[in-house]
Coordinates of C-alpha atoms in Angstrom, one line a residue:
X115 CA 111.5 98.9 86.7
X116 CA 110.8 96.2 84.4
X117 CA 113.5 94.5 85.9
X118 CA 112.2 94.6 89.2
X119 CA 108.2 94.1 88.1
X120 CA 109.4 90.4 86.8
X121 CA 110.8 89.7 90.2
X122 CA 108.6 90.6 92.0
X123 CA 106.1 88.6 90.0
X124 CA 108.3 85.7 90.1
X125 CA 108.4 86.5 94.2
X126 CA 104.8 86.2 94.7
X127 CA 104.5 82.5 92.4
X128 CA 107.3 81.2 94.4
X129 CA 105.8 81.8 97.5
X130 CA 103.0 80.3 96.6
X131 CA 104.6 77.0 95.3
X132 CA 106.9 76.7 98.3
X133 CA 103.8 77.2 100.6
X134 CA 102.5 74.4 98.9
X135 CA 104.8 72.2 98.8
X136 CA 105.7 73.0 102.7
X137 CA 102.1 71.8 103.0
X138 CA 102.6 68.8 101.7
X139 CA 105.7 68.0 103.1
X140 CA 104.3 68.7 106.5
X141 CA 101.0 66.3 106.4
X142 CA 102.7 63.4 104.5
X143 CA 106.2 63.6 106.6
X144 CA 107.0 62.7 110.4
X145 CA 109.3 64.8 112.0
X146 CA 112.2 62.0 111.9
X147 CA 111.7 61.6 107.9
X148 CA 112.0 65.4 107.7
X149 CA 114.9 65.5 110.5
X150 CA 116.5 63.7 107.9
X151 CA 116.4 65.9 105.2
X152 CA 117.1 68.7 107.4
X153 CA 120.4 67.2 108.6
X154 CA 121.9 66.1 105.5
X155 CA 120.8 70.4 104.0
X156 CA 122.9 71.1 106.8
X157 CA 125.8 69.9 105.1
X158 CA 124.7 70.9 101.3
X159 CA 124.6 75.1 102.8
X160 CA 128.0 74.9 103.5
X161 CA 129.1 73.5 100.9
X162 CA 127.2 75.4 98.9
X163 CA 129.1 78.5 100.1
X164 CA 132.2 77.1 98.1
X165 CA 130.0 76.5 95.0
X166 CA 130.7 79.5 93.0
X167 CA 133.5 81.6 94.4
X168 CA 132.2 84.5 93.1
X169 CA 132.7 83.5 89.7
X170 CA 129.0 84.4 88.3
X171 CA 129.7 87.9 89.2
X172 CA 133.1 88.0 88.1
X173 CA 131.9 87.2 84.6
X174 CA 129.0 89.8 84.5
X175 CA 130.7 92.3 85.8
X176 CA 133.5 92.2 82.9
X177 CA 133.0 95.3 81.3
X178 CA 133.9 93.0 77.4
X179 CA 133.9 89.2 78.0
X180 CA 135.5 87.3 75.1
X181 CA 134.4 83.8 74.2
X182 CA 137.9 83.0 75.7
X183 CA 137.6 84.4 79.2
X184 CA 133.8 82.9 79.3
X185 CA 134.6 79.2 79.0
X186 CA 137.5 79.9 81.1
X187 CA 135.3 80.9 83.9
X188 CA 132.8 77.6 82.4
X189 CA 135.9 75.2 83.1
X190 CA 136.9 76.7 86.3
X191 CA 132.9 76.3 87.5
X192 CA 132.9 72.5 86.0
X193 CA 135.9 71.4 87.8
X194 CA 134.7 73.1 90.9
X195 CA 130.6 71.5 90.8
X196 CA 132.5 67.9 90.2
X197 CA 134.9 68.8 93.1
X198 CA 132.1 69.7 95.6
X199 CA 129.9 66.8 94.4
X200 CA 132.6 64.5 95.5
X201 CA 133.3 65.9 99.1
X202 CA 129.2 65.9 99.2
X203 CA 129.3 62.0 98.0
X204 CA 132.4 61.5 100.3
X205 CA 130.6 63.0 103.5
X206 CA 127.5 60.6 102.6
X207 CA 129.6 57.8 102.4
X208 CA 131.1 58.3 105.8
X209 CA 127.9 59.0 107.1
X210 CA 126.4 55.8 106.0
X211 CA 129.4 53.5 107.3
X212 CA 130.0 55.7 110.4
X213 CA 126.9 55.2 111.6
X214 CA 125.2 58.6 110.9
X215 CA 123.0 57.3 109.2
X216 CA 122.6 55.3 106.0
X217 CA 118.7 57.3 105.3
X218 CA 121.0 60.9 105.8
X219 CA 124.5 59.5 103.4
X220 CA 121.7 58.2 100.8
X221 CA 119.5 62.0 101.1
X222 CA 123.0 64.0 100.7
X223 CA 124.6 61.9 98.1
X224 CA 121.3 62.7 95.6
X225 CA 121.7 66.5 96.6
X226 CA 125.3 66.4 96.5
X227 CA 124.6 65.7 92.6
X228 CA 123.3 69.7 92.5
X229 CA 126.8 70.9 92.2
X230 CA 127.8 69.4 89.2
X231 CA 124.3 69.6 87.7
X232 CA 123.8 73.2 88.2
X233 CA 127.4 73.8 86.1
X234 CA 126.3 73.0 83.0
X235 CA 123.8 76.0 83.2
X236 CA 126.7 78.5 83.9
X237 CA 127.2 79.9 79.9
X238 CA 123.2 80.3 79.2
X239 CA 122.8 81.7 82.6
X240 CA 126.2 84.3 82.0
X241 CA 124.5 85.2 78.7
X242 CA 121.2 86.4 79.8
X243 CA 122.4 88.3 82.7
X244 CA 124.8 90.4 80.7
X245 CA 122.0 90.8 78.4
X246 CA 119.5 91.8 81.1
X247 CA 116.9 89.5 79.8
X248 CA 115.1 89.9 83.1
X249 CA 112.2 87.7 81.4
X250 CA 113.8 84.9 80.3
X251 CA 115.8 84.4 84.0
X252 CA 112.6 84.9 85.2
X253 CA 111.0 82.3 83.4
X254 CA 114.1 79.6 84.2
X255 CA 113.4 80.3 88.2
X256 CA 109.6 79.6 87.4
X257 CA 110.1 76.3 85.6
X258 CA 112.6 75.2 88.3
X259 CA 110.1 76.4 91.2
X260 CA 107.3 73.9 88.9
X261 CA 109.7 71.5 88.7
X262 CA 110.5 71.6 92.7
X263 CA 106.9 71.5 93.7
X264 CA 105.4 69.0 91.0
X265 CA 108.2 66.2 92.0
X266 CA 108.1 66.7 95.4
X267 CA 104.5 66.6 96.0
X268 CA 104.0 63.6 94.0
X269 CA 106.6 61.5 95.6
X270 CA 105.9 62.4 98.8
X271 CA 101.9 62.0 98.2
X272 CA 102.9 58.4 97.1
X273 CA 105.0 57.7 100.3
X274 CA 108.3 58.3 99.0
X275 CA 109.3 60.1 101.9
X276 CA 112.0 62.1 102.2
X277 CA 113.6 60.5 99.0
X278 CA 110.8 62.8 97.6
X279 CA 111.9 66.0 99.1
X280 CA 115.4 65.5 97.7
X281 CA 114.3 64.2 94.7
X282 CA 112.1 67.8 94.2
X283 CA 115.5 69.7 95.2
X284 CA 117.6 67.9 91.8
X285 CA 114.5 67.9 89.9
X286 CA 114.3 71.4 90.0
X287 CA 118.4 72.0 89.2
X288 CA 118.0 69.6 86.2
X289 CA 115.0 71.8 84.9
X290 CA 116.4 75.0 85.7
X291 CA 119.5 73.8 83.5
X292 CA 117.6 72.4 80.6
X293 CA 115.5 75.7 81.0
X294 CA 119.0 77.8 80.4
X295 CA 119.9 76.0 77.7
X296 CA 116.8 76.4 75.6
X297 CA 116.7 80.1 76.3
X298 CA 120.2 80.8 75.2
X299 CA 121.7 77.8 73.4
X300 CA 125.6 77.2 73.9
X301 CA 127.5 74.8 73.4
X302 CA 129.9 74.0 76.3
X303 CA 133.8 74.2 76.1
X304 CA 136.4 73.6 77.9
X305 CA 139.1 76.3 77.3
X306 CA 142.0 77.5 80.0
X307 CA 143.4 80.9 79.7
X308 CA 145.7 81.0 83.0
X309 CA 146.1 84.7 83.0
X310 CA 142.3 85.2 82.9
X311 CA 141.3 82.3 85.7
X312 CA 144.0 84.1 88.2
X313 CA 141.8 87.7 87.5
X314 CA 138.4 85.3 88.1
X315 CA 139.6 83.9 91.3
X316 CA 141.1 87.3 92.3
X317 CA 138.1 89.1 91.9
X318 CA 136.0 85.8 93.3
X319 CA 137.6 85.5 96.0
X320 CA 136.7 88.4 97.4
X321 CA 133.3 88.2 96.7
X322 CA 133.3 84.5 98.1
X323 CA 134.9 86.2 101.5
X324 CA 132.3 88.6 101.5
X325 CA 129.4 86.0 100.7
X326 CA 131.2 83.9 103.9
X327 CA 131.2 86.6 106.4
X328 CA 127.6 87.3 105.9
X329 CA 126.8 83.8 106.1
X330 CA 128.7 83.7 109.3
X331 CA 126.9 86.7 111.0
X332 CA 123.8 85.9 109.6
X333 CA 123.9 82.5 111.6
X334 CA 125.9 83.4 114.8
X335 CA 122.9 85.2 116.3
X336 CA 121.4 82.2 116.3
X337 CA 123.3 79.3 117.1
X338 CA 124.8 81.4 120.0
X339 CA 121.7 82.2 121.2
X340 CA 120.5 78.3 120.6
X341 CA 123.8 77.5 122.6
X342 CA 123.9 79.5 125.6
X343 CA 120.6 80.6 126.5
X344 CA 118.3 77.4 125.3
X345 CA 115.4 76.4 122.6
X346 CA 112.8 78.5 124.0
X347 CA 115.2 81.9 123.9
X348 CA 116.1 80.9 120.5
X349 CA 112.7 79.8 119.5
X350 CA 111.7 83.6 120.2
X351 CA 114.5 85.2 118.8
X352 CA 114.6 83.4 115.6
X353 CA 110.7 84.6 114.8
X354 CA 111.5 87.2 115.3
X355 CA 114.7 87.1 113.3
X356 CA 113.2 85.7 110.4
X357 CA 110.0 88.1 110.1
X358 CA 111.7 91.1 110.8
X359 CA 114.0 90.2 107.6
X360 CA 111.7 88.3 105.4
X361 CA 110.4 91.3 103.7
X362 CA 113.7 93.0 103.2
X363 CA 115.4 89.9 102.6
X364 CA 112.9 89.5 99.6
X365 CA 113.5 93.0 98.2
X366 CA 117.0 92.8 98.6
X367 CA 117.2 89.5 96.9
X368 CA 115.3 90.9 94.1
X369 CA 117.2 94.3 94.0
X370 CA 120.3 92.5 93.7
X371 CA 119.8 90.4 90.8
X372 CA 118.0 93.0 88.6
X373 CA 120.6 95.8 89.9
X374 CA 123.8 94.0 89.7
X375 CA 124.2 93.2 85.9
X376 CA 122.7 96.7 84.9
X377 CA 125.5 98.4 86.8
X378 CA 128.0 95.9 84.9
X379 CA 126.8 97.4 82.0
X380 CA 126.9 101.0 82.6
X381 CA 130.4 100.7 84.6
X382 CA 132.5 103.3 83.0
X383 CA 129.8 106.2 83.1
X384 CA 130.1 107.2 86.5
X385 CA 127.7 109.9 86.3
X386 CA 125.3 107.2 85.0
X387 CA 126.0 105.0 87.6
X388 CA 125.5 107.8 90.2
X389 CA 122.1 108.3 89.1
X390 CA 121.1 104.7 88.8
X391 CA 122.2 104.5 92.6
X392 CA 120.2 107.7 93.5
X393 CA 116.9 106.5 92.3
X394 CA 117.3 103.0 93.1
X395 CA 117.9 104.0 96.7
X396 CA 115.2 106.3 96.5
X397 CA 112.6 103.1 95.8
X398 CA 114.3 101.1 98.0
X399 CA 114.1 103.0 101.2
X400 CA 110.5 103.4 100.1
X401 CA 109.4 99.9 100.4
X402 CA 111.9 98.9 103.6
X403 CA 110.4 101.8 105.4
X404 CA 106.9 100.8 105.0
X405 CA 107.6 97.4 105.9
X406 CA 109.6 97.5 108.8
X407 CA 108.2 100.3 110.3
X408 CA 104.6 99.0 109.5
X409 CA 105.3 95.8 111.1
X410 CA 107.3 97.9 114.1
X411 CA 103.5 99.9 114.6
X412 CA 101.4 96.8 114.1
X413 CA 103.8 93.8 115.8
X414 CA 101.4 93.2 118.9
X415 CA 98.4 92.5 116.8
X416 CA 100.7 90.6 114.0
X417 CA 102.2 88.4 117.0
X418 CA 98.6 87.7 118.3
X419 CA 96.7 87.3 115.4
X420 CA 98.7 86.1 113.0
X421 CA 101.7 84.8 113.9
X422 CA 99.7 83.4 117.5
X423 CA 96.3 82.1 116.4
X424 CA 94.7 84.6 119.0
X425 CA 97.1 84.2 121.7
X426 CA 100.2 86.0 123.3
X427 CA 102.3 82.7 123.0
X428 CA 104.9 84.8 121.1
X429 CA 104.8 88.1 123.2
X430 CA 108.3 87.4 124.7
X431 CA 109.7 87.5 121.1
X432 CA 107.9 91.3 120.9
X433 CA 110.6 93.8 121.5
X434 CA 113.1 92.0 119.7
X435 CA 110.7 92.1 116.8
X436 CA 110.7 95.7 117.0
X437 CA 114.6 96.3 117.8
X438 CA 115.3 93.7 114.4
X439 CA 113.0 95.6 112.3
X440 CA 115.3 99.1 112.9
X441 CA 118.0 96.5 111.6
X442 CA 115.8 95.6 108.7
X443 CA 115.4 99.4 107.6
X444 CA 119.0 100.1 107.8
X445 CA 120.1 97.2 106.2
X446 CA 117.5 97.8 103.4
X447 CA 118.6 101.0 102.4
X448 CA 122.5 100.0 102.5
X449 CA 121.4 97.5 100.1
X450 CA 121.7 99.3 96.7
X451 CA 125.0 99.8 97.8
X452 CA 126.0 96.3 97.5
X453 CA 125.6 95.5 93.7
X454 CA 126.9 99.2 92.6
X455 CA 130.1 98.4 94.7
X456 CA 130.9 94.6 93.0
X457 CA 130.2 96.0 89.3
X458 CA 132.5 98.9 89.1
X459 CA 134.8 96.5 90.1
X460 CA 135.2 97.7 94.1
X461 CA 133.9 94.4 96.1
X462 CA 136.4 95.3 98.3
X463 CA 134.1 97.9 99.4
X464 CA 131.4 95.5 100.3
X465 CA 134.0 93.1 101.8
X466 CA 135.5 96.0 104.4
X467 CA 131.9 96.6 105.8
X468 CA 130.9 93.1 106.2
X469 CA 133.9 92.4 108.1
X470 CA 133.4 95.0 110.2
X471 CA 130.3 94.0 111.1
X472 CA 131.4 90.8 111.7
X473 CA 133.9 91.8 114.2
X474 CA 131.6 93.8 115.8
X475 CA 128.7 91.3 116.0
X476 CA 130.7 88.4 116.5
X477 CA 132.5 89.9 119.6
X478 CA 129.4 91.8 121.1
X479 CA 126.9 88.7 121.0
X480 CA 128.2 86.9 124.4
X481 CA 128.2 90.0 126.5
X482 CA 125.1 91.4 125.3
X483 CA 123.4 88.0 125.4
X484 CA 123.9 88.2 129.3
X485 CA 123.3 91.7 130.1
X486 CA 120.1 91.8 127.8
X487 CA 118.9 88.4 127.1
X488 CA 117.8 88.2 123.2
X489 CA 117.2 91.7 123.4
X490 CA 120.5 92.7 123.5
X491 CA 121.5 90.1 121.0
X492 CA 119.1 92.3 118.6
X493 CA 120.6 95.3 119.7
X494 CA 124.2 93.9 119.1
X495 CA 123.1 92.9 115.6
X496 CA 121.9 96.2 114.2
X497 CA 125.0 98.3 115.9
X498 CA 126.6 96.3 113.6
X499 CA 124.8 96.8 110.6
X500 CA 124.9 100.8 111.5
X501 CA 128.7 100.1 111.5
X502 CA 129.0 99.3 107.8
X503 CA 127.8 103.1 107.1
X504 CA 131.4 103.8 108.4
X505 CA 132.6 102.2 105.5
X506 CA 130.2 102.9 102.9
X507 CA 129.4 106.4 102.5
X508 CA 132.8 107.3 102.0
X509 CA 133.1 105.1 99.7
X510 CA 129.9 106.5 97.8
X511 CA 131.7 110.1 98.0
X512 CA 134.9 108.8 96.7
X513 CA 133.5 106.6 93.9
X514 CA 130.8 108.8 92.4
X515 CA 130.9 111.9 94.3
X516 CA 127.7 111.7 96.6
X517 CA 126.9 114.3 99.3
X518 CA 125.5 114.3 101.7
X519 CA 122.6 116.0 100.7
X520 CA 122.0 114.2 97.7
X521 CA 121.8 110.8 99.9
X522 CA 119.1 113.4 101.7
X523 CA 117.1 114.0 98.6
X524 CA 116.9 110.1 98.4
X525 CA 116.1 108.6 101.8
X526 CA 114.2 112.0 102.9
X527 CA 110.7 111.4 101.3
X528 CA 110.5 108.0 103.1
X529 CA 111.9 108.8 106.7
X530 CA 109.7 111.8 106.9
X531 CA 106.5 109.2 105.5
X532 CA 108.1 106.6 108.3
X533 CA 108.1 109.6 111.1
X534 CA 104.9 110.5 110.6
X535 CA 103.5 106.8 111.1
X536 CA 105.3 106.1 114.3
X537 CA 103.6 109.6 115.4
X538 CA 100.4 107.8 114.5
X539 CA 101.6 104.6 116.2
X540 CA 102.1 106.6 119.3
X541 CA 98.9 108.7 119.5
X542 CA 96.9 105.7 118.6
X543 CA 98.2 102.3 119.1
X544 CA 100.9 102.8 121.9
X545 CA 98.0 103.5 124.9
X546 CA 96.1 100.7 124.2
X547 CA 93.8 102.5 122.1
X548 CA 93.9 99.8 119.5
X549 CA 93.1 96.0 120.5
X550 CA 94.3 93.1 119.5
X551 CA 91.3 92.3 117.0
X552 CA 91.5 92.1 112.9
X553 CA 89.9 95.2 112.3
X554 CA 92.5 97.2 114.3
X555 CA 95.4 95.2 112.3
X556 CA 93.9 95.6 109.4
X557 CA 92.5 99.3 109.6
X558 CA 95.7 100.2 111.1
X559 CA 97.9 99.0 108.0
X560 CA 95.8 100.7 105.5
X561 CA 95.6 104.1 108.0
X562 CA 99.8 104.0 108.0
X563 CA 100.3 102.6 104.7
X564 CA 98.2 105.6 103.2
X565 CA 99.4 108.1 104.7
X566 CA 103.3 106.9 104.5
X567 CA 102.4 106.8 100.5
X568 CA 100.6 109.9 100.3
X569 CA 103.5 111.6 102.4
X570 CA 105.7 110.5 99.9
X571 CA 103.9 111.7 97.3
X572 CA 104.1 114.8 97.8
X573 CA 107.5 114.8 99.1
X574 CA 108.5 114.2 95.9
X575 CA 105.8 115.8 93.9
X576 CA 104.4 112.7 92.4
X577 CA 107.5 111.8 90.0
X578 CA 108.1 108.6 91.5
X579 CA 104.5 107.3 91.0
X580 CA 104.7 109.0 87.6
X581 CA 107.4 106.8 86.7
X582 CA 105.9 103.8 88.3
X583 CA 102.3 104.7 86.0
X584 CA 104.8 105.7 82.9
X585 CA 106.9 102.1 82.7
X586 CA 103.4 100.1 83.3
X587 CA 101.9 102.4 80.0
X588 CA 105.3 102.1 77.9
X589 CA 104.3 98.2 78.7
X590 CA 101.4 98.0 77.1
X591 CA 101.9 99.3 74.3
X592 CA 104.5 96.9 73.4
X593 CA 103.4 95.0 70.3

C-alpha cells in the first residue's frame, strides 16, 4: 500500500508536468517542427524495445544476487546502451545523407545518446528495487519528470524548436541517472562471469519476447486499421483505444513496478506469494471495475462534453469505447498476474499468453475489420485478451494452488458493485433519461461511484477500507 500510495502520487505530478509541457510544445511548435520529433521517436520506440532484454527484471528477481552476478548484468547493459546508441547514431546519419532529413538524423542522434546514458543508472536503480525503497524511485522519476519539463519549456519558449523537445527527453535521462546515483552510491564495474550472463540472457530473453509481442499487438490494431480503412476510422478507433486503456494502463503501470520486486523478495514462500496475489487482485479489480465500467455508463456524455467540446464529433468512436472498455476490465484484473509469474521465476507463463493473444489478434484483425468496421477490430482485441485466461488460471492452480473459488472471493465484491451500476446505467441513462449536460455527467459518476464503493463495502465487510484507513494511520505516526 505504501508502495502503491507513492505511485500513485508520482502519477498525478507527472500528469500534470507532461500536460504542461504538451502545452507548451503545442503553442510554440508548428506541426512540421513537431512532425519532426515525432518521426525520429518513431525510430527511438523500437529501438528501445532492444534496450534492456529483460535484464532489470532478471536481476531483481534473483532470489541472492552477488556483487559478481550484478556487475555482470551492469557490463552486459553497458555494452548493450553503447550498441543501440550506435545503430540510433547510424540511422541518423543515413537519414541526414539519404535525404530524410538532416533536422530528423540531428533530433535522433541527441536521443539516440539515451541508451548509453540511461546505463550508467542500472546498479543504483537494481539496488533500490530489491530493497523496495518505493520512495527513493519515486523521487528519481520526479526529478527526471522536472528535469523533462523545465528544459523543454525553456528551450522551446526561446525558439529552440524541436532541438528543445529532444533536448527535455536527455535532460531528463541525465537527471534521472545522477538522481540514482546519489540515492544509492555505486561505483561501476565491469566484471564478466559467462556462466551467469547465459542465465541473464536466458531468463531476458524471454521477458524481452514477451515485452515484443505486446508491443506488437498493442500497435497492430492500429496501424491496420490506419492502413486499410483510412485516417478518419483510425482517428475514431484510436480515441477510443487510448481512453478506454489510459486508466488501466496507469494502474497497471503502477501495479507492476511496486508488485514485481516485492514478489522477488517473497519467491520461495508460496503461501506468501498466494496471499499477496489474492489481495492484490482483490484491489485491482476494484479500481478497473470502477473505471471501465464508469466510463462504459457515462461514455455519451464523456464523448460530448469532454472529449467533444459540446458536440457529437466523436460519436462514431462510441461503441468501440464501450466494447474496449470490457477489454480494459479484463485486462486489468489479469494484470497481477503478470509480475507474480516473472518473479517466481515462470515468465514463460506470461510469454504463452501473450503469444496467444497475438495469434489470435493478429489473425482476426483483417476479417473482423471488414465484417464490423472498427467495431469488430475492438471485438477482435478483447477475444484475445479473454484468451490469455486459457493460459493463466491454470497456471495460478498449478503454481500456488488457487481455486476457483478463492479467485471468487477476490474479483466477487467488485463485479457484483460493477453489476449493480450497469443496472443503474440501464434504468437511468440507457432511455435517454439522462442528457448530455455536466450535471448528468457529473451526478451520474458520484451516483455509480457511490454505490459501486458502498457495495463493496459491505461485500467485504469493510476490511478493505480498514486496511486502506490502517496503512494511512501506521503513516503518520512514523517519526
Amino acid at each position: 500500500m505504501e508502495g502503491l500510495s507513492y505511485g500513485v502520487t508520482l502519477k498525478i505530478i507527472t500528469v500534470v508536468l507532461q500536460t504542461v509541457t504538451n502545452l507548451a510544445v503545442a503553442h510554440y511548435l508548428s506541426s512540421t517542427e513537431y512532425g519532426v520529433v515525432a518521426f525520429a521517436l518513431v525510430y527511438i520506440n523500437f529501438l528501445t524495445q532492444f534496450g534492456d532484454i529483460g535484464l532489470t527484471s532478471a536481476a531483481v528477481q534473483r532470489e541472492h544476487l552477488s556483487d559478481d552476478s550484478l556487475y555482470t548484468a551492469f557490463t552486459i547493459k553497458l555494452v548493450l546502451g553503447l550498441l543501440l546508441g550506435l545503430i540510433g547514431a547510424g540511422i541518423a546519419y543515413a537519414l541526414a545523407e539519404g535525404g530524410g532529413g538532416r533536422s530528423v538524423g540531428g533530433v535522433l542522434a541527441i536521443l539516440s545518446a539515451n541508451f548509453l546514458i540511461s546505463s550508467l543508472g542500472f546498479l543504483p536503480q537494481t539496488r533500490l528495487t530489491r530493497n523496495l525503497d518505493y520512495r527513493s524511485l519515486a523521487i528519481v522519476q520526479l526529478v527526471a519528470t522536472l528535469a523533462s519539463t523545465a528544459i523543454t519549456v525553456v528551450l522551446v519558449m526561446n525558439r529552440f524548436s524541436y532541438w528543445g523537445v529532444a533536448l527535455g527527453y536527455t535532460g531528463a535521462t541525465l537527471a534521472s541517472v545522477l538522481a540514482f546515483n546519489l540515492m544509492a552510491p555505486t561505483l561501476p564495474k565491469l566484471r564478466m562471469d559467462v556462466m551467469t550472463g547465459m542465465s541473464f540472457m536466458m531468463f531476458g530473453g524471454v521477458m524481452f519476447s514477451t515485452g515484443f509481442l505486446t508491443f506488437a499487438i498493442m500497435n497492430a490494431d492500429n496501424f491496420l486499421v490506419g492502413w486499410l480503412a483510412g485516417q478518419a476510422a483510425l482517428g475514431n478507433y484510436a480515441l477510443a483505444f487510448n481512453w478506454s486503456f489510459v486508466a488501466t494502463l496507469q494502474i497497471l503501470g503502477i501495479l507492476v513496478s511496486v508488485l514485481f520486486p516485492l514478489y522477488s523478495k517473497i519467491q520461495s514462500d508460496r503461501a506468501q506469494v498466494k496471499a499477496l496475489y489474492l489481495k492484490s487482485l482483490q484491489y485491482t479489480s476494484m479500481l478497473v471495475v470502477l473505471l471501465n465500467v464508469g466510463l462504459f455508463c457515462l461514455a455519451p456524455q464523456f464523448l460530448y462534453l469532454v472529449l467533444g467540446g459540446g458536440s457529437e464529433k466523436w460519436f462514431p468512436a462510441l461503441t468501440t469505447l464501450r466494447i474496449l472498455c470490457v477489454d480494459g476490465l479484463l485486462l486489468g484484473v489479469i494484470a497481477p498476474i503478470f509480475p507474480m509469474a516473472v518473479a517466481i521465476g515462470k515468465p514463460g507463463i506470461a510469454l504463452r499468453a501473450i503469444a496467444l493473444a497475438a495469434v489470435i489478434e493478429i489473425s482476426s484483425l483483417v476479417p473482423a475489420l471488414k465484417i464490423a468496421n472498427i467495431e469488430g477490430v475492438a471485438v477482435a482485441v478483447t477475444i484475445a485478451c479473454i484468451s490469455q485466461y486459457i493460459v493463466y488460471v491454470p497456471a495460478l492452480r498449478k503454481e500456488l494452488g488457487i481455486v476457483w473459488r478463492e479467485l471468487a472471493m477476490a474479483v466477487g465484491p467488485s463485479m457484483v458493485g460493477g453489476c449493480l451500476m450497469l443496472a443503474i446505467w440501464a434504468t437511468t441513462f440507457l432511455h435517454g433519461a439522462a442528457e448530455n449536460s455536466w450535471i448528468a455527467l457529473a451526478g451520474g459518476s458520484l451516483l455509480l461511484g457511490t454505490c459501486f464503493m458502498v457495495t463493496c463495502g459491505i461485500l467485504t465487510r469493510w476490511s478493505m477500507y480498514s486496511e486502506i484507513a490502517a496503512v494511512v494511520r501506521e503513516r503518520r505516526m512514523r517519526p
